[in-house]
Coordinates of C-alpha atoms and ligand atoms in Angstrom, one line a residue:
X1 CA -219.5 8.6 22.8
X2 CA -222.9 7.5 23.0
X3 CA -224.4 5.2 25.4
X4 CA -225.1 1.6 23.7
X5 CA -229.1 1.1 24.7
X6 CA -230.5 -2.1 24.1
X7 CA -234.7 -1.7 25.0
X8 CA -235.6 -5.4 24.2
X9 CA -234.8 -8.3 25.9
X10 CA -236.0 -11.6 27.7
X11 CA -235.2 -13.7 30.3
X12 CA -235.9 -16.8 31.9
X13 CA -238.8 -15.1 33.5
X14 CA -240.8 -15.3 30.1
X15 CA -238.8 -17.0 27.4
X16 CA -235.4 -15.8 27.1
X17 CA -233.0 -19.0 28.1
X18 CA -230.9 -16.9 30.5
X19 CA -231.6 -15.7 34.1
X20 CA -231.6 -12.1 34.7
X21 CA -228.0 -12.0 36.0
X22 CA -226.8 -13.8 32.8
X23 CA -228.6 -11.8 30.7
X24 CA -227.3 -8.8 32.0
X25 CA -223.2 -9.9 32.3
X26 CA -223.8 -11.0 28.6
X27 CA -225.3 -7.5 27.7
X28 CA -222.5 -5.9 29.4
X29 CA -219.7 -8.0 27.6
X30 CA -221.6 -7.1 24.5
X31 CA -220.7 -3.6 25.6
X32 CA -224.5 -2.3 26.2
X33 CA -224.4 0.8 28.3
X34 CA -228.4 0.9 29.0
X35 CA -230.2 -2.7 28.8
X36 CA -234.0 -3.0 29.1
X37 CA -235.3 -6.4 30.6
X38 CA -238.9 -6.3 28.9
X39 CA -239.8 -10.0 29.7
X40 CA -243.5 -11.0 28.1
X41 CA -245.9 -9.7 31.2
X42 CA -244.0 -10.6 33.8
X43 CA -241.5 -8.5 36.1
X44 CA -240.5 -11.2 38.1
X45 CA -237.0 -10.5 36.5
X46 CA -236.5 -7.2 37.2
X47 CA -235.3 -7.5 40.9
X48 CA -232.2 -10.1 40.1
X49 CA -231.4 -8.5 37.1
X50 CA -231.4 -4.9 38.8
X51 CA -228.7 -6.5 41.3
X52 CA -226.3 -7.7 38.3
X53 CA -227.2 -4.8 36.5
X54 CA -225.6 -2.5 39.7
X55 CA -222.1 -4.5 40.1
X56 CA -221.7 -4.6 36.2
X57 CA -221.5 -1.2 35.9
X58 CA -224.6 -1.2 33.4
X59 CA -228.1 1.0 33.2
X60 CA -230.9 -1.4 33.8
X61 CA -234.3 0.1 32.8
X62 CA -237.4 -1.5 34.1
X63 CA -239.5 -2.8 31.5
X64 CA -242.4 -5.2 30.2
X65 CA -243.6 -6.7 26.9
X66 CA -247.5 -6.7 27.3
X67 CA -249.6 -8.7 24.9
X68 CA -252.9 -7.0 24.1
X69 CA -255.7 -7.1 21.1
X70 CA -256.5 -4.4 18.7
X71 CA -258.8 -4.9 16.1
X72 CA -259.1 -8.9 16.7
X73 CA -255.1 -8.9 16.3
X74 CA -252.4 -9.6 19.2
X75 CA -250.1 -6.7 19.1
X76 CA -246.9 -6.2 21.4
X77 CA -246.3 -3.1 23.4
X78 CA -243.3 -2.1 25.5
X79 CA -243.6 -0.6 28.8
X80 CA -240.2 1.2 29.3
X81 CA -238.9 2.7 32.8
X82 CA -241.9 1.2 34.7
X83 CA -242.5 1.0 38.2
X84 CA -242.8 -2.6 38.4
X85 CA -244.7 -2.1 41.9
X86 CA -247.4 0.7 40.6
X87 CA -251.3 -0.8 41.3
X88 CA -253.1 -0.6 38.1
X89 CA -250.0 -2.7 36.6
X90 CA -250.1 -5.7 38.9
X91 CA -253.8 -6.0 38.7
X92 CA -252.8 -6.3 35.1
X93 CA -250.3 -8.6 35.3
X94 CA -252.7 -10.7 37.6
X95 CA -255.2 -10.5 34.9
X96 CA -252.6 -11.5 32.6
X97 CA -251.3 -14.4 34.6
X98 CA -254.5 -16.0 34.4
X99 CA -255.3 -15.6 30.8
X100 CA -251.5 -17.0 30.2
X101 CA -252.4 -20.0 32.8
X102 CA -255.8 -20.9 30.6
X103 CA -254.3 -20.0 27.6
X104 CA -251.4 -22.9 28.0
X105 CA -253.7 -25.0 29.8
X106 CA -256.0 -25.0 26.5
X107 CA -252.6 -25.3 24.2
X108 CA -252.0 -28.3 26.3
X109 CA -255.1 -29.8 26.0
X110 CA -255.3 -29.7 22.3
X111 CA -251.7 -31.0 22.1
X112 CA -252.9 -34.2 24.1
X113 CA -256.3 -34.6 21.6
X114 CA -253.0 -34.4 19.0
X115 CA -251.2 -37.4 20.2
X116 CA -248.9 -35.4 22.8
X117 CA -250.1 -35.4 26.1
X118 CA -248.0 -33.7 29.4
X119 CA -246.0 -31.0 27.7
X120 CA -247.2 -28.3 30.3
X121 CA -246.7 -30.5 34.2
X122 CA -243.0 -31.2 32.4
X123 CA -242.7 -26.8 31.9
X124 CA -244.1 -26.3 35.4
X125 CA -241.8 -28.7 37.0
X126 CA -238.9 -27.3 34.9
X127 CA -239.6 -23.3 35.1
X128 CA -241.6 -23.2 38.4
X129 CA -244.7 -20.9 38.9
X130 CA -242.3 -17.7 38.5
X131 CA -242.5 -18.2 34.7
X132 CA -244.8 -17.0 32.1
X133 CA -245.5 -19.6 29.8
X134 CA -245.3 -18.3 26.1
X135 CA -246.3 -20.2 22.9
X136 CA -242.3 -20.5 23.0
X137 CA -241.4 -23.0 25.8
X138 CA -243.9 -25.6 24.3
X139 CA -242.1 -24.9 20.7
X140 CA -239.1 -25.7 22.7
X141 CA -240.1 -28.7 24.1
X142 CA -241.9 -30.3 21.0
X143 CA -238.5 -29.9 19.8
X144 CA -237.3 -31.3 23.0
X145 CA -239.8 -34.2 22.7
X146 CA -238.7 -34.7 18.8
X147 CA -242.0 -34.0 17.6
X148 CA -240.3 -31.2 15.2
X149 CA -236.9 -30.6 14.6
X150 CA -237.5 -26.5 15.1
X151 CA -239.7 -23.9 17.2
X152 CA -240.6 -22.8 13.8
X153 CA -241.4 -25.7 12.7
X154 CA -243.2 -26.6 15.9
X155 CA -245.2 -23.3 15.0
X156 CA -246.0 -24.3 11.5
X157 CA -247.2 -27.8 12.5
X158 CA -249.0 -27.1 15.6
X159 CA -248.9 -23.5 17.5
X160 CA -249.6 -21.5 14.9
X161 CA -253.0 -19.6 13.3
X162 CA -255.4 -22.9 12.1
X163 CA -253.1 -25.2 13.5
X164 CA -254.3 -28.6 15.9
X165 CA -253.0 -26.5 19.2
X166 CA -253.7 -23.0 18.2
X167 CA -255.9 -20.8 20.7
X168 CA -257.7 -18.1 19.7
X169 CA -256.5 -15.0 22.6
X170 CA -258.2 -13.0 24.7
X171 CA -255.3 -10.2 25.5
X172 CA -256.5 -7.0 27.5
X173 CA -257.0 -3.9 24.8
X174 CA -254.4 -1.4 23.5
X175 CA -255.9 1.4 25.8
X176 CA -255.7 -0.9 28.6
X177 CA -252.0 -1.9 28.6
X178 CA -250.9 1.7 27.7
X179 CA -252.8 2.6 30.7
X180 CA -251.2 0.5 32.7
X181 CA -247.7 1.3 31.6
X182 CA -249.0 5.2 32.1
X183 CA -249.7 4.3 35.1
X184 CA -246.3 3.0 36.0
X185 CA -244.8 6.1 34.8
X186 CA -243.6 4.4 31.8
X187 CA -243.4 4.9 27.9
X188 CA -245.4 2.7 25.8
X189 CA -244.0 2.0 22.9
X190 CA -245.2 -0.1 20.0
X191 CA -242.7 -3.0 19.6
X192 CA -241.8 -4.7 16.3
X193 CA -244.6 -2.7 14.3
X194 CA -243.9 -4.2 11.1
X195 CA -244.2 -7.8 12.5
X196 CA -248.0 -7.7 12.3
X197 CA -248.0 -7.8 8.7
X198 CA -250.6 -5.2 8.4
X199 CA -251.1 -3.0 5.3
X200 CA -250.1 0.6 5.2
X201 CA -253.6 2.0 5.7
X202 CA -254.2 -0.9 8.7
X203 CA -250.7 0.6 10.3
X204 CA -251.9 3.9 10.4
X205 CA -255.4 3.5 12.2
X206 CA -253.0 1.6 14.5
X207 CA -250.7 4.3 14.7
X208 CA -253.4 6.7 15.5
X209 CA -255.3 4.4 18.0
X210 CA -252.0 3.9 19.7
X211 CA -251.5 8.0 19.9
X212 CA -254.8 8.5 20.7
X213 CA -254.6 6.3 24.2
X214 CA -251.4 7.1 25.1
X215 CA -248.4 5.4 23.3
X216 CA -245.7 7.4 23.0
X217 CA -242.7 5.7 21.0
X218 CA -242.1 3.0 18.2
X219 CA -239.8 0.4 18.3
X220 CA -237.8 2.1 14.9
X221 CA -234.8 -0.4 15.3
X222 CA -235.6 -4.1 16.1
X223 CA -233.6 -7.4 15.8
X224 CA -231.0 -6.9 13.5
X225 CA -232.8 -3.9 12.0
X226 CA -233.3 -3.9 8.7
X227 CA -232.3 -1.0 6.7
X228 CA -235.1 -0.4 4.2
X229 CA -237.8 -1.4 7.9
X230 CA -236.0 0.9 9.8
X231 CA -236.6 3.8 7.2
X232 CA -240.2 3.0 6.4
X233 CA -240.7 3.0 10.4
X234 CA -239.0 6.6 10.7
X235 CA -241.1 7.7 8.8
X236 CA -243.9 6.7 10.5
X237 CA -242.5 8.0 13.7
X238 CA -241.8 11.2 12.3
X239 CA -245.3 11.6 11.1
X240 CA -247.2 10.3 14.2
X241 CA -245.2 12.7 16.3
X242 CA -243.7 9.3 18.5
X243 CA -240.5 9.1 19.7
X244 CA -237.7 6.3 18.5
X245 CA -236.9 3.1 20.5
X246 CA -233.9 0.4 19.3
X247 CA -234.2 -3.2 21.3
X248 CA -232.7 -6.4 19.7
X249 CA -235.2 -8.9 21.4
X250 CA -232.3 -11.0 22.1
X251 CA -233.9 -14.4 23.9
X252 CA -230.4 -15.7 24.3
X253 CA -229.7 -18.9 22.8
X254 CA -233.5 -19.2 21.8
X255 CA -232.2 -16.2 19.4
X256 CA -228.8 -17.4 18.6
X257 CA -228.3 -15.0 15.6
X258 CA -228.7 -11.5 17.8
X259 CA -226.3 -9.8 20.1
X260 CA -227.3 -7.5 22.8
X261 CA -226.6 -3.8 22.0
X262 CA -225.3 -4.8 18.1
X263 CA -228.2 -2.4 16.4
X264 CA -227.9 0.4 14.2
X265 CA -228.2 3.7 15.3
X266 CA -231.6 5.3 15.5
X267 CA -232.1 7.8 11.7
X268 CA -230.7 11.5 12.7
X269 CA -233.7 13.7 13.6
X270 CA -235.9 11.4 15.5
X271 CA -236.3 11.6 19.2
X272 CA -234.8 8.7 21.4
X273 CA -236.8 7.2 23.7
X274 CA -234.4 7.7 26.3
X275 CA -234.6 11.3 26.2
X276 CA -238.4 10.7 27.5
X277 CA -236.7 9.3 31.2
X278 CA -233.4 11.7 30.8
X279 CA -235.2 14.9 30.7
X280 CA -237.2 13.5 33.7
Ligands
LIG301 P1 -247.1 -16.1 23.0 O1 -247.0 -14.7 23.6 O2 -247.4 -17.1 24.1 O3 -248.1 -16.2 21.9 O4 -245.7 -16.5 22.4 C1 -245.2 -15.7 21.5 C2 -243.7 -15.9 21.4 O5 -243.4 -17.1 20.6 C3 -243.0 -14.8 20.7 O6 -242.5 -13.8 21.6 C4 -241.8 -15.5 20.0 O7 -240.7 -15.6 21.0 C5 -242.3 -16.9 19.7 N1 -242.8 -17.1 18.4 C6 -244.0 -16.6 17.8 N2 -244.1 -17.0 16.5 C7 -243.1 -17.8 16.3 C8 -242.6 -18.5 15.1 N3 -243.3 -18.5 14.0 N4 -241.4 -19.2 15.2 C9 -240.7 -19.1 16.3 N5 -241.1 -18.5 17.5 C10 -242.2 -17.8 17.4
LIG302 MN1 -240.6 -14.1 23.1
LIG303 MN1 -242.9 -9.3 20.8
LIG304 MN1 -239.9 -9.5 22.7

């Protein structure tokens, strides 16, 4: 039998709706063998979740969710089986921090100018300064507020790209995140590559940039994993000599439709991720 992994995941430390111990038990009663907590750059998680993760009986792996630019676009990449306490990577995550801090700050401005003022002192009071504050928890809480009846809808009407609160980002760059992760003596890996709607020719420059400073894996399986994606992505992994990662992104009940650990295997003849820290 092979180990259930499950690479991809959020808590309450970024914008999952579970703290790390719950996150974990309900990975484990999902029957997930190996669990990464990659919360969006934070590892304030890691510690609690660590500590379930060791009376479960379950693999934790260390990990991140780094937001960075490319090319004037915000791409996602996976640190996996970081040392969370490594020096280049919490001078990033400082850096990081701040940007998120400004970011909302500007999101929550703009949200006033649009008639709804106070959105961010109510997610500080609620979350504490622990907390990365995504685009997310304010979807959540114009739904909360009954300014939209969805997150998606509270991306469509406000969050999202030429919309009243949208703000244009300043992430660190691709070769600075995979640095970082390097650093920590983990794998980068390119998360949900096909969720950056980019044409075939714009995925392979990114492919090659992402090679060429250090990434090592793609995420081949995400969410539910889509049969036709998950070929397509092979491929691509295959051809850019990268290893194979599988996460669900669960969020918990922010992501009601996913189950830890329920993915479909990686395609025969690619190279787990995992083997990457095994063979260490
Ligand atoms: P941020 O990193 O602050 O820009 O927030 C991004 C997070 O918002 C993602 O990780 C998703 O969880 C969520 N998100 C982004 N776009 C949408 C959307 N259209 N509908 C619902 N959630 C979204
Ligand atoms: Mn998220
Ligand atoms: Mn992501
Ligand atoms: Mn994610």
């Amino acid at each position: 039998m092979t180990a259930i992994h499950d690479l991809h995941s959020h808590s309450s430390a970024s914008d999952g709706t579970q703290r790390p111990a719950a996150l974990v038990a309900a990975a484990r009663a999902a029957g997930v063998d190996v669990l990464a907590l990659t919360d969006h750059d934070t590892t304030a998680g890691l510690d609690e979740a660590g500590r379930a993760a060791g009376e479960a009986g379950l693999r934790l792996i260390p990990g991140i969710e780094l937001s960075c630019g490319w090319e004037r676009k915000t791409l996602h990449v996976l640190g996996l089986n970081i040392d969370p306490a490594a020096r280049p990577l919490r001078e990033g995550l400082t850096e990081l921090a701040a940007l998120r801090t400004a970011r909302a700050e500007r999101i929550d401005a703009k949200l006033a100018k649009a008639g709804i003022p106070g959105l961010l002192a109510g997610l500080r009071a609620e979350l504490g300064p622990d907390t990365q504050i995504t685009r997310s928890r304010f979807a959540r809480a114009l739904v909360a507020g009954g300014h939209v009846n969805t997150p998606a809808a509270a991306f469509t009407r406000y969050l999202g790209r030429g919309k009243p609160a949208a703000v244009a980002s300043d992430w660190p760059a691709l070769a600075q995140v995979t640095s970082w992760i390097r650093a920590a003596g983990g794998v980068p890996v390119l998360a949900h590559p096909l969720r950056y709607r980019l044409t075939a020719s714009w995925l392979r420059r990114l492919l090659t940039a992402f090679v060429a400073t250090g990434g090592q894996a793609l995420e081949v399986v995400c969410g539910r994993g889509n049969p036709d994606e998950i070929r397509t992505l092979a491929l691509y992994a295959s051809r850019f000599g990268l290893a194979a990662s599988a996460g669900s992104d669960y969020h918990g009940a922010a992501t009601p439709w996913l189950t830890p650990g329920r993915l479909p295997p990686l395609p025969a003849g690619l190279t787990p991720v995992w083997s990457l820290w095994e063979a260490a």
